[in-house]
CSV table of C-alpha atoms in Angstrom, one decimal:
chain,number,residue,atom,x,y,z
M,17,UNK,CA,-13.4,18.3,14.5
M,18,UNK,CA,-13.8,18.3,10.5
M,19,UNK,CA,-15.6,14.9,10.7
M,20,UNK,CA,-17.3,14.6,14.2
M,21,UNK,CA,-19.3,11.7,13.1
M,22,UNK,CA,-16.2,9.7,12.7
M,23,UNK,CA,-13.5,11.4,14.9
M,24,UNK,CA,-16.5,11.2,18.1
M,25,UNK,CA,-16.1,7.6,18.1
M,26,UNK,CA,-15.2,5.3,20.9
M,27,UNK,CA,-12.8,2.4,20.1
M,28,UNK,CA,-15.1,-0.1,19.2
M,29,UNK,CA,-16.8,2.4,16.6
M,30,UNK,CA,-13.3,2.5,15.1
M,31,UNK,CA,-13.0,-1.3,15.1
M,32,UNK,CA,-15.8,-1.7,13.4
M,33,UNK,CA,-15.0,0.9,10.5
M,34,UNK,CA,-11.5,-0.9,10.2
M,35,UNK,CA,-13.2,-4.5,10.0
M,36,UNK,CA,-16.0,-3.1,7.2
M,37,UNK,CA,-12.9,-1.6,5.3
M,38,UNK,CA,-10.5,-4.8,5.8
M,39,UNK,CA,-13.5,-6.7,4.4
M,40,UNK,CA,-14.0,-4.7,0.9
M,41,UNK,CA,-10.2,-4.1,0.4
M,42,UNK,CA,-10.2,-8.3,0.5
M,43,UNK,CA,-12.9,-8.0,-1.9
M,44,UNK,CA,-10.6,-5.8,-4.3
M,45,UNK,CA,-7.5,-7.7,-3.8
M,46,UNK,CA,-9.1,-10.8,-4.8
M,47,UNK,CA,-9.3,-9.7,-8.2
M,48,UNK,CA,-5.5,-8.9,-8.8
M,49,UNK,CA,-3.1,-11.6,-9.4
M,50,UNK,CA,-0.6,-10.0,-7.4
M,51,UNK,CA,-2.3,-10.0,-4.5
M,52,UNK,CA,-3.6,-13.2,-4.9
M,53,UNK,CA,-0.1,-14.9,-5.4
M,54,UNK,CA,1.4,-12.9,-2.5
M,55,UNK,CA,-1.2,-14.0,0.0
M,56,UNK,CA,-0.8,-17.5,-1.5
M,57,UNK,CA,2.9,-17.4,-0.1
M,58,UNK,CA,1.5,-17.3,3.5
M,59,UNK,CA,-1.3,-20.1,2.5
M,60,UNK,CA,-3.9,-17.6,2.6
M,61,UNK,CA,-6.6,-15.6,0.2
M,62,UNK,CA,-7.3,-12.0,0.1
M,63,UNK,CA,-10.8,-12.5,1.4
M,64,UNK,CA,-9.2,-14.3,4.4
M,65,UNK,CA,-8.9,-10.3,5.7
M,66,UNK,CA,-12.7,-10.2,6.5
M,67,UNK,CA,-12.3,-13.2,9.2
M,68,UNK,CA,-11.7,-11.9,12.5
M,69,UNK,CA,-8.2,-12.9,13.0
M,70,UNK,CA,-7.1,-12.1,9.0
M,71,UNK,CA,-5.1,-9.3,9.2
M,72,UNK,CA,-3.2,-10.6,12.3
M,73,UNK,CA,-2.0,-13.6,9.7
M,74,UNK,CA,-1.5,-11.6,6.6
M,75,UNK,CA,2.3,-11.7,5.6
M,76,UNK,CA,3.7,-8.4,6.0
M,77,UNK,CA,5.6,-6.1,3.3
M,78,UNK,CA,8.6,-4.1,2.4
M,79,UNK,CA,10.6,-2.2,0.3
M,80,UNK,CA,12.7,-5.3,-0.9
M,81,UNK,CA,9.3,-7.2,-2.0
M,82,UNK,CA,7.8,-4.2,-4.0
M,83,UNK,CA,11.3,-3.6,-6.1
M,84,UNK,CA,11.1,-7.4,-7.0
M,85,UNK,CA,8.4,-6.4,-8.8
M,86,UNK,CA,9.6,-3.2,-10.3
M,87,UNK,CA,8.3,-0.7,-12.0
M,88,UNK,CA,4.5,-0.9,-10.6
M,89,UNK,CA,4.5,-3.0,-8.0
M,90,UNK,CA,0.9,-4.6,-6.9
M,91,UNK,CA,-1.0,-2.0,-9.0
M,92,UNK,CA,-4.1,-2.8,-8.4
M,93,UNK,CA,-6.3,-1.1,-10.7
M,94,UNK,CA,-5.5,-0.7,-14.8
M,95,UNK,CA,-2.9,2.0,-16.2
M,96,UNK,CA,-5.7,3.8,-17.2
M,97,UNK,CA,-7.2,4.2,-14.2
M,98,UNK,CA,-4.3,5.9,-12.4
M,99,UNK,CA,-4.3,9.9,-12.6
M,100,UNK,CA,-1.1,10.5,-11.1
M,101,UNK,CA,2.6,8.7,-9.4
M,102,UNK,CA,4.3,9.4,-6.4
M,103,UNK,CA,7.6,7.8,-5.6
M,104,UNK,CA,9.4,7.5,-2.2
M,105,UNK,CA,12.7,9.4,-1.9
M,106,UNK,CA,14.9,6.4,-2.8
M,107,UNK,CA,17.3,7.3,0.0
M,108,UNK,CA,17.6,3.6,0.7
M,109,UNK,CA,17.6,2.4,-2.6
M,110,UNK,CA,15.6,2.7,-5.9
M,111,UNK,CA,12.7,4.8,-5.4
M,112,UNK,CA,9.2,2.8,-5.2
M,113,UNK,CA,6.1,4.1,-7.4
M,114,UNK,CA,2.6,4.0,-6.0
M,115,UNK,CA,-0.2,4.9,-8.2
M,116,UNK,CA,-3.2,7.4,-7.5
M,117,UNK,CA,-6.5,7.0,-8.7
M,118,UNK,CA,-8.7,10.2,-9.3
M,119,UNK,CA,-10.5,9.4,-6.2
M,120,UNK,CA,-7.3,8.7,-4.2
M,121,UNK,CA,-5.8,11.7,-5.3
M,122,UNK,CA,-9.1,14.3,-5.3
M,123,UNK,CA,-11.4,12.4,-2.8
M,124,UNK,CA,-9.7,10.3,-0.4
M,125,UNK,CA,-6.3,12.3,0.2
M,126,UNK,CA,-8.2,16.0,0.8
M,127,UNK,CA,-10.6,14.2,3.3
M,128,UNK,CA,-7.1,12.5,5.2
M,129,UNK,CA,-5.6,16.2,5.3
M,130,UNK,CA,-8.1,18.5,6.1
M,131,UNK,CA,-8.7,16.2,9.1
M,132,UNK,CA,-5.2,16.6,10.2
M,133,UNK,CA,-5.0,20.3,9.4
M,134,UNK,CA,-8.1,21.3,11.0
M,135,UNK,CA,-7.2,19.4,14.5
M,136,UNK,CA,-3.6,21.4,14.3
M,137,UNK,CA,-5.4,24.1,14.2
M,138,UNK,CA,-5.5,25.3,10.7
M,139,UNK,CA,-8.4,27.4,9.6
M,140,UNK,CA,-10.5,28.7,6.6
M,141,UNK,CA,-9.5,31.7,5.5
M,142,UNK,CA,-5.7,31.3,6.6
M,143,UNK,CA,-3.1,32.5,4.4
M,144,UNK,CA,-0.9,29.2,3.8
M,145,UNK,CA,2.8,29.1,2.6
M,146,UNK,CA,3.4,25.1,1.4
M,147,UNK,CA,7.2,24.7,1.6
M,148,UNK,CA,7.2,20.7,1.1
M,149,UNK,CA,8.7,19.9,-2.4
M,150,UNK,CA,6.6,18.5,-5.5
M,151,UNK,CA,7.6,16.2,-8.1
M,152,UNK,CA,7.2,12.8,-7.6
M,153,UNK,CA,7.1,13.5,-3.7
M,154,UNK,CA,3.8,13.0,-2.0
M,155,UNK,CA,4.5,15.8,0.5
M,156,UNK,CA,3.4,18.8,-1.8
M,157,UNK,CA,0.6,17.6,-3.4
M,158,UNK,CA,-1.1,16.2,0.0
M,159,UNK,CA,-0.6,19.8,1.6
M,160,UNK,CA,-1.9,21.3,-1.6
M,161,UNK,CA,-5.0,19.1,-1.1
M,162,UNK,CA,-5.1,19.7,2.6
M,163,UNK,CA,-5.1,23.3,2.5
M,164,UNK,CA,-7.6,23.7,-0.5
M,165,UNK,CA,-10.0,21.3,1.5
M,166,UNK,CA,-10.0,23.3,4.6
M,167,UNK,CA,-10.5,26.5,2.6
M,168,UNK,CA,-6.8,28.3,3.0
M,169,UNK,CA,-5.5,30.6,0.2
M,170,UNK,CA,-2.5,28.8,-0.7
M,171,UNK,CA,1.2,29.9,-1.8
M,172,UNK,CA,3.0,26.7,-3.3
M,173,UNK,CA,6.6,28.1,-3.0
M,174,UNK,CA,8.1,24.5,-2.3
M,175,UNK,CA,11.5,24.2,-0.8
M,176,UNK,CA,14.1,26.9,-0.9
M,177,UNK,CA,14.8,30.6,-1.9
M,178,UNK,CA,15.5,31.3,1.6
M,179,UNK,CA,16.3,34.8,1.8
M,180,UNK,CA,13.3,35.5,0.0
M,181,UNK,CA,10.8,33.5,1.7
M,182,UNK,CA,12.0,34.7,5.1
M,183,UNK,CA,10.5,38.4,3.3
M,184,UNK,CA,7.4,36.9,2.0
M,185,UNK,CA,6.8,35.6,5.4
M,186,UNK,CA,6.9,39.3,6.7
M,187,UNK,CA,4.9,40.7,3.3
M,188,UNK,CA,2.6,38.1,2.6
M,189,UNK,CA,1.4,37.6,6.3
M,190,UNK,CA,1.1,34.1,6.1
M,191,UNK,CA,-0.7,32.4,9.3
M,192,UNK,CA,0.7,29.0,8.4
M,193,UNK,CA,3.7,27.1,7.3
M,194,UNK,CA,4.3,23.7,6.4
M,195,UNK,CA,7.8,22.6,5.7
M,196,UNK,CA,10.9,20.6,7.3
M,197,UNK,CA,11.5,21.8,10.9
M,198,UNK,CA,14.9,22.3,10.0
M,199,UNK,CA,14.0,24.1,6.8
M,200,UNK,CA,11.9,26.8,9.0
M,201,UNK,CA,14.6,27.2,11.6
M,202,UNK,CA,16.9,28.0,8.8
M,203,UNK,CA,14.5,30.7,7.5
M,204,UNK,CA,14.0,32.4,11.2
M,205,UNK,CA,18.1,32.6,10.7
M,206,UNK,CA,17.4,34.2,7.4
M,207,UNK,CA,15.1,36.8,8.3
M,208,UNK,CA,17.3,37.9,11.3
M,209,UNK,CA,20.2,38.3,8.8
M,210,UNK,CA,18.2,40.8,6.5
M,211,UNK,CA,17.1,42.6,9.8
M,212,UNK,CA,13.3,41.0,10.2
M,213,UNK,CA,12.7,40.0,13.8
M,214,UNK,CA,10.4,36.9,13.0
M,215,UNK,CA,8.7,37.5,16.4
M,216,UNK,CA,7.2,40.7,15.9
M,217,UNK,CA,6.9,41.0,11.9
M,218,UNK,CA,6.0,37.5,11.0
M,219,UNK,CA,2.1,36.7,11.7
M,220,UNK,CA,2.2,32.9,11.4
M,221,UNK,CA,0.2,30.9,14.1
M,222,UNK,CA,0.7,27.3,13.6
M,223,UNK,CA,3.3,25.0,11.5
M,224,UNK,CA,2.9,21.6,10.1
M,225,UNK,CA,6.3,20.2,10.6
M,226,UNK,CA,7.5,16.8,8.9
M,227,UNK,CA,10.3,14.8,7.3
M,228,UNK,CA,11.7,14.2,10.1
M,229,UNK,CA,10.4,14.2,14.0
M,230,UNK,CA,11.9,17.0,16.6
M,231,UNK,CA,12.7,17.1,20.1
M,232,UNK,CA,10.6,18.9,22.1
M,233,UNK,CA,13.8,20.7,23.5
M,234,UNK,CA,14.1,22.0,19.5
M,235,UNK,CA,10.5,22.7,19.2
M,236,UNK,CA,10.0,24.8,22.4
M,237,UNK,CA,13.2,26.9,20.9
M,238,UNK,CA,11.8,27.4,17.9
M,239,UNK,CA,8.3,28.8,19.2
M,240,UNK,CA,10.3,31.3,20.7
M,241,UNK,CA,11.8,32.6,18.0
M,242,UNK,CA,7.8,33.3,16.6
M,243,UNK,CA,5.3,35.6,17.3
M,244,UNK,CA,3.3,35.1,20.8
M,245,UNK,CA,0.8,32.3,20.4
M,246,UNK,CA,2.2,30.4,17.7
M,247,UNK,CA,2.6,26.6,17.8
M,248,UNK,CA,4.4,24.3,15.8
M,249,UNK,CA,2.9,20.4,15.2
M,250,UNK,CA,4.8,17.5,14.0
M,251,UNK,CA,3.0,15.7,11.3
M,252,UNK,CA,3.6,12.2,10.3
M,253,UNK,CA,3.1,9.8,7.1
M,254,UNK,CA,4.7,7.9,4.4
M,255,UNK,CA,4.6,7.7,0.8
M,256,UNK,CA,3.9,3.9,1.0
M,257,UNK,CA,0.4,4.7,3.5
M,258,UNK,CA,-0.7,7.8,1.0
M,259,UNK,CA,1.3,10.6,2.4
M,260,UNK,CA,1.7,12.8,5.9
M,261,UNK,CA,-1.9,11.2,6.7
M,262,UNK,CA,-1.3,9.3,9.5
M,263,UNK,CA,-1.0,11.4,12.8
M,264,UNK,CA,-0.2,15.0,13.7
M,265,UNK,CA,-0.3,16.4,17.4
M,266,UNK,CA,-2.9,19.3,18.5
M,267,UNK,CA,-3.6,21.7,20.9
M,268,UNK,CA,-4.5,19.1,23.4
M,269,UNK,CA,-1.7,16.6,22.9
M,270,UNK,CA,1.2,19.6,22.1
M,271,UNK,CA,2.6,19.5,26.0
M,272,UNK,CA,2.8,15.8,26.1
M,273,UNK,CA,4.7,15.7,23.1
M,274,UNK,CA,2.5,13.4,21.3
M,275,UNK,CA,0.8,12.8,18.0
M,276,UNK,CA,-2.8,11.6,17.7
M,277,UNK,CA,-3.6,9.1,14.7
M,278,UNK,CA,-6.5,10.8,13.2
M,279,UNK,CA,-7.3,8.6,10.3
M,280,UNK,CA,-7.4,5.2,11.8
M,281,UNK,CA,-10.8,4.8,9.9
M,282,UNK,CA,-9.0,4.5,6.5
M,283,UNK,CA,-5.6,3.0,7.6
M,284,UNK,CA,-5.4,0.8,10.0
M,285,UNK,CA,-2.0,1.2,12.2
M,286,UNK,CA,-0.5,-1.7,13.9
M,287,UNK,CA,2.4,-0.8,16.6
M,288,UNK,CA,4.8,-4.1,16.8
M,289,UNK,CA,7.4,-5.2,18.4
M,290,UNK,CA,10.0,-5.3,15.6
M,291,UNK,CA,11.6,-8.6,16.6
M,292,UNK,CA,7.9,-10.5,17.9
M,293,UNK,CA,5.9,-8.6,15.3
M,294,UNK,CA,3.1,-8.7,18.1
M,295,UNK,CA,1.5,-5.6,19.4
M,296,UNK,CA,3.1,-3.5,22.2
M,297,UNK,CA,1.6,-2.6,25.3
M,298,UNK,CA,0.4,1.2,26.4
M,299,UNK,CA,3.7,3.0,27.0
M,300,UNK,CA,6.0,0.6,25.0
M,301,UNK,CA,8.0,1.5,21.8
M,302,UNK,CA,7.0,-0.6,18.5
M,303,UNK,CA,7.7,-0.5,14.8
M,304,UNK,CA,4.6,1.5,12.8
M,305,UNK,CA,2.8,-1.0,10.3
M,306,UNK,CA,0.2,0.4,7.9
M,307,UNK,CA,-2.7,-1.2,5.9
M,308,UNK,CA,-4.3,1.3,3.8
M,309,UNK,CA,-8.0,0.5,3.5
M,310,UNK,CA,-9.1,3.0,0.7
M,311,UNK,CA,-6.6,3.6,-1.4
M,312,UNK,CA,-7.7,2.5,-4.9
M,313,UNK,CA,-4.4,2.5,-7.3
M,314,UNK,CA,-1.6,1.1,-4.8
M,315,UNK,CA,-3.2,-0.3,-1.4
M,316,UNK,CA,-0.3,-1.8,1.1
M,317,UNK,CA,-1.5,-4.6,3.7
M,318,UNK,CA,0.7,-4.7,6.7
M,319,UNK,CA,3.5,-2.6,5.1
M,320,UNK,CA,6.5,-2.3,7.7
M,321,UNK,CA,7.7,1.3,7.8
M,322,UNK,CA,10.6,0.9,9.9
M,323,UNK,CA,9.8,3.7,12.0
M,324,UNK,CA,10.1,3.3,15.9
M,325,UNK,CA,7.1,4.7,18.3
M,326,UNK,CA,6.2,4.8,21.9
M,327,UNK,CA,2.6,4.0,22.3
M,328,UNK,CA,0.8,6.7,24.5
M,329,UNK,CA,0.5,5.3,28.2
M,330,UNK,CA,-3.0,6.9,28.1
M,331,UNK,CA,-3.7,6.4,24.0
M,332,UNK,CA,-7.4,6.8,24.5
M,333,UNK,CA,-7.7,9.9,26.9
M,334,UNK,CA,-7.1,13.3,24.7
M,335,UNK,CA,-9.7,16.2,25.8
M,336,UNK,CA,-10.6,17.1,22.3
M,337,UNK,CA,-13.2,14.4,22.6
M,338,UNK,CA,-11.3,11.9,20.0
M,339,UNK,CA,-11.7,8.7,22.0
M,340,UNK,CA,-11.1,5.5,19.6
M,341,UNK,CA,-8.0,6.9,17.6
M,342,UNK,CA,-4.8,6.4,19.8
M,343,UNK,CA,-1.9,8.8,20.4
M,344,UNK,CA,1.8,8.2,19.8
M,345,UNK,CA,4.9,9.8,21.0
M,346,UNK,CA,7.1,11.4,18.6
M,347,UNK,CA,8.7,9.4,16.2
M,348,UNK,CA,11.9,7.9,18.0
M,349,UNK,CA,14.0,6.5,14.9
M,350,UNK,CA,13.8,3.6,12.6
M,351,UNK,CA,15.4,0.7,12.8
M,352,UNK,CA,17.4,1.2,10.1
M,353,UNK,CA,18.9,4.4,11.3
M,354,UNK,CA,19.6,2.7,14.5
M,355,UNK,CA,23.5,2.9,15.4
M,356,UNK,CA,24.9,-0.1,17.4
M,357,UNK,CA,28.2,1.6,19.1
M,358,UNK,CA,30.2,-0.4,21.3
M,359,UNK,CA,27.3,-2.2,22.4
M,360,UNK,CA,24.9,0.6,23.2
M,361,UNK,CA,21.3,1.1,20.9
M,362,UNK,CA,21.5,4.9,19.7
M,363,UNK,CA,19.1,6.6,17.6
M,364,UNK,CA,19.6,10.5,16.2
M,365,UNK,CA,17.0,11.8,17.9
M,366,UNK,CA,18.8,11.2,21.3
M,367,UNK,CA,21.8,13.0,19.4
M,368,UNK,CA,19.3,15.8,18.5
M,369,UNK,CA,17.9,16.3,21.9
M,370,UNK,CA,21.7,16.8,23.2
M,371,UNK,CA,22.4,19.2,20.6
M,372,UNK,CA,19.2,21.2,21.2
M,373,UNK,CA,20.0,21.9,24.9
M,374,UNK,CA,23.4,23.4,24.3
M,375,UNK,CA,23.6,26.9,24.2
M,376,UNK,CA,25.9,28.3,21.3
M,377,UNK,CA,24.8,25.6,18.8
M,378,UNK,CA,23.5,25.5,15.4
M,379,UNK,CA,20.0,23.8,16.2
M,380,UNK,CA,19.1,22.6,12.4
M,381,UNK,CA,22.9,21.7,11.3
M,382,UNK,CA,24.5,18.7,13.0
M,383,UNK,CA,25.6,15.1,11.4
M,384,UNK,CA,26.6,11.9,12.5
M,385,UNK,CA,29.5,10.6,10.9
M,386,UNK,CA,30.1,6.2,11.1
M,387,UNK,CA,33.3,4.5,9.6
M,388,UNK,CA,31.4,1.0,9.0
M,389,UNK,CA,28.3,-0.3,8.0
M,390,UNK,CA,25.7,0.9,11.1
M,391,UNK,CA,25.4,-2.7,12.9
M,392,UNK,CA,29.2,-3.0,13.3
M,393,UNK,CA,30.6,0.8,14.4
M,394,UNK,CA,33.7,1.0,15.4
M,395,UNK,CA,33.9,4.8,15.5
M,396,UNK,CA,31.6,7.7,15.6
M,397,UNK,CA,31.9,11.3,15.3
M,398,UNK,CA,29.2,14.3,16.0
M,399,UNK,CA,29.7,17.2,14.0
M,400,UNK,CA,28.1,20.6,15.0
M,401,UNK,CA,28.3,24.3,14.3
M,402,UNK,CA,28.7,27.3,16.4
M,403,UNK,CA,26.7,30.2,16.2
M,404,UNK,CA,29.3,33.2,16.2
M,405,UNK,CA,26.7,35.5,17.5
M,406,UNK,CA,26.7,33.6,20.7
M,407,UNK,CA,30.2,33.7,20.9
M,408,UNK,CA,30.8,30.6,22.7
M,409,UNK,CA,34.2,28.9,21.8
M,410,UNK,CA,33.9,25.5,19.3
M,411,UNK,CA,35.9,23.9,21.8
M,412,UNK,CA,33.7,25.0,24.4
M,413,UNK,CA,30.8,23.8,22.3
M,414,UNK,CA,32.4,20.3,21.7
M,415,UNK,CA,33.4,19.8,25.3
M,416,UNK,CA,29.5,20.2,26.4
M,417,UNK,CA,28.4,18.1,23.8
M,418,UNK,CA,30.8,14.8,24.4
M,419,UNK,CA,29.8,15.3,28.3
M,420,UNK,CA,26.2,15.5,27.5
M,421,UNK,CA,26.3,12.2,25.4
M,422,UNK,CA,28.4,10.5,28.0
M,423,UNK,CA,26.0,11.2,30.7
M,424,UNK,CA,22.7,10.5,28.8
M,425,UNK,CA,23.9,7.8,26.9
M,426,UNK,CA,27.1,6.1,28.0
M,427,UNK,CA,29.4,6.2,25.7
M,428,UNK,CA,32.2,8.3,24.0
M,429,UNK,CA,32.4,9.8,20.8
M,430,UNK,CA,34.3,12.1,18.7
M,431,UNK,CA,33.0,15.8,18.4
M,432,UNK,CA,34.0,18.5,15.8
M,433,UNK,CA,32.5,21.9,15.8
M,434,UNK,CA,32.6,23.8,13.0
M,435,UNK,CA,32.2,27.3,11.7
M,436,UNK,CA,28.7,28.6,11.3
M,437,UNK,CA,27.6,27.5,8.0
M,438,UNK,CA,30.0,24.8,7.1
M,439,UNK,CA,27.2,21.7,7.6
M,440,UNK,CA,24.7,21.0,5.3
M,441,UNK,CA,21.1,22.6,5.7
M,442,UNK,CA,18.3,20.5,4.5
M,443,UNK,CA,14.8,21.4,3.0
M,444,UNK,CA,13.5,18.4,3.2
M,445,UNK,CA,14.4,15.3,5.3
M,446,UNK,CA,17.6,15.5,6.8
M,447,UNK,CA,20.1,12.9,6.7
M,448,UNK,CA,22.0,12.6,10.0
M,449,UNK,CA,23.8,9.3,9.6
M,450,UNK,CA,26.6,9.5,7.2
M,451,UNK,CA,29.8,7.2,6.1
M,452,UNK,CA,32.7,9.4,5.9
M,453,UNK,CA,33.3,8.4,2.1
M,454,UNK,CA,29.6,9.9,1.7
M,455,UNK,CA,30.0,12.7,3.6
M,456,UNK,CA,33.0,13.9,1.3
M,457,UNK,CA,31.3,13.6,-2.0
């Protein structure tokens, strides 16, 4: 454990830290007119967060609320106290900016990231290939902060330059890599095309994979391509929460395809039924809602991430000794990625599970095309790629996908099987659902 004095607390101990954090947060927000007005709309004051039911009655936040306050929504400190801005990707509309004070960037973020990386098996002295993007995106800076705090030697390569990166993975002897899981699979293929065998010529011990969740089947296939003992870990977070700081899988949760919420002393995570907005029970699916307790410049209170997750049936029994921080399953999907097709709810992750289990297909390259808005789909097409080296006819692969989707989801969809290399590869977050008009541009 990076911080055993916190990580070994039981649930009551974590809740006590959270209550103290809420009282401090409420006092800070009470100094800001925008926050006072936001709480007033719900008949509350920010200081009410200190009461026992304060958070449960606090108003929710989402991107529309922040976009209405463009360009610097709910900034809680003077601009001269902001050292850096980060922003959401903007894939669902105008990007939203979030400020970071010196302490947010150099104090809180390293504290949070070091805990997650250490729990995943990253150690001092590791050579790190940092493959997340930079600019306004928080991914790259967050991993930089975490690797530095743990004591790694960092190579901040960022995304892209696949052929060179595949060689550097051999020549630089990286121990850990942080990137999109799809990009790591792409690098595996790039290495093979250059005559490099990742299983024997790379030295990766662990990968920190984010941007999108991947199935256990995909993860197992990826691990089979890499050195013996290599383990991949999903990491999860959002820009609004402060970065990829919420949860990560560990050697103790890997076999169960679960992650652990490891920063619940600095971020409150509610898992709520998206219809009733009440807490779900163990083993049930809900939406992740976050409240940041220690962010100074741009805190959020009850931020609706739209990410859906299943709370572990046994959230507090981790053999690591982390007794107060809950376990969750991998991210199932987003409420706004959900497709209702002929009365059936479909998530892209379910389609990925099918593709990952069918031989002869590129696991990192697939798309879903729809012909209408996601709530009234009249036609859905799944596009896949055949891998030439495996010599399975495309029509056979397409038939397999069609059959498995019908068997698992009970729906008939169109399936297109393209030649290898025809579909886009994503260096960061993959956009899996496209309208045909969007896909054509």
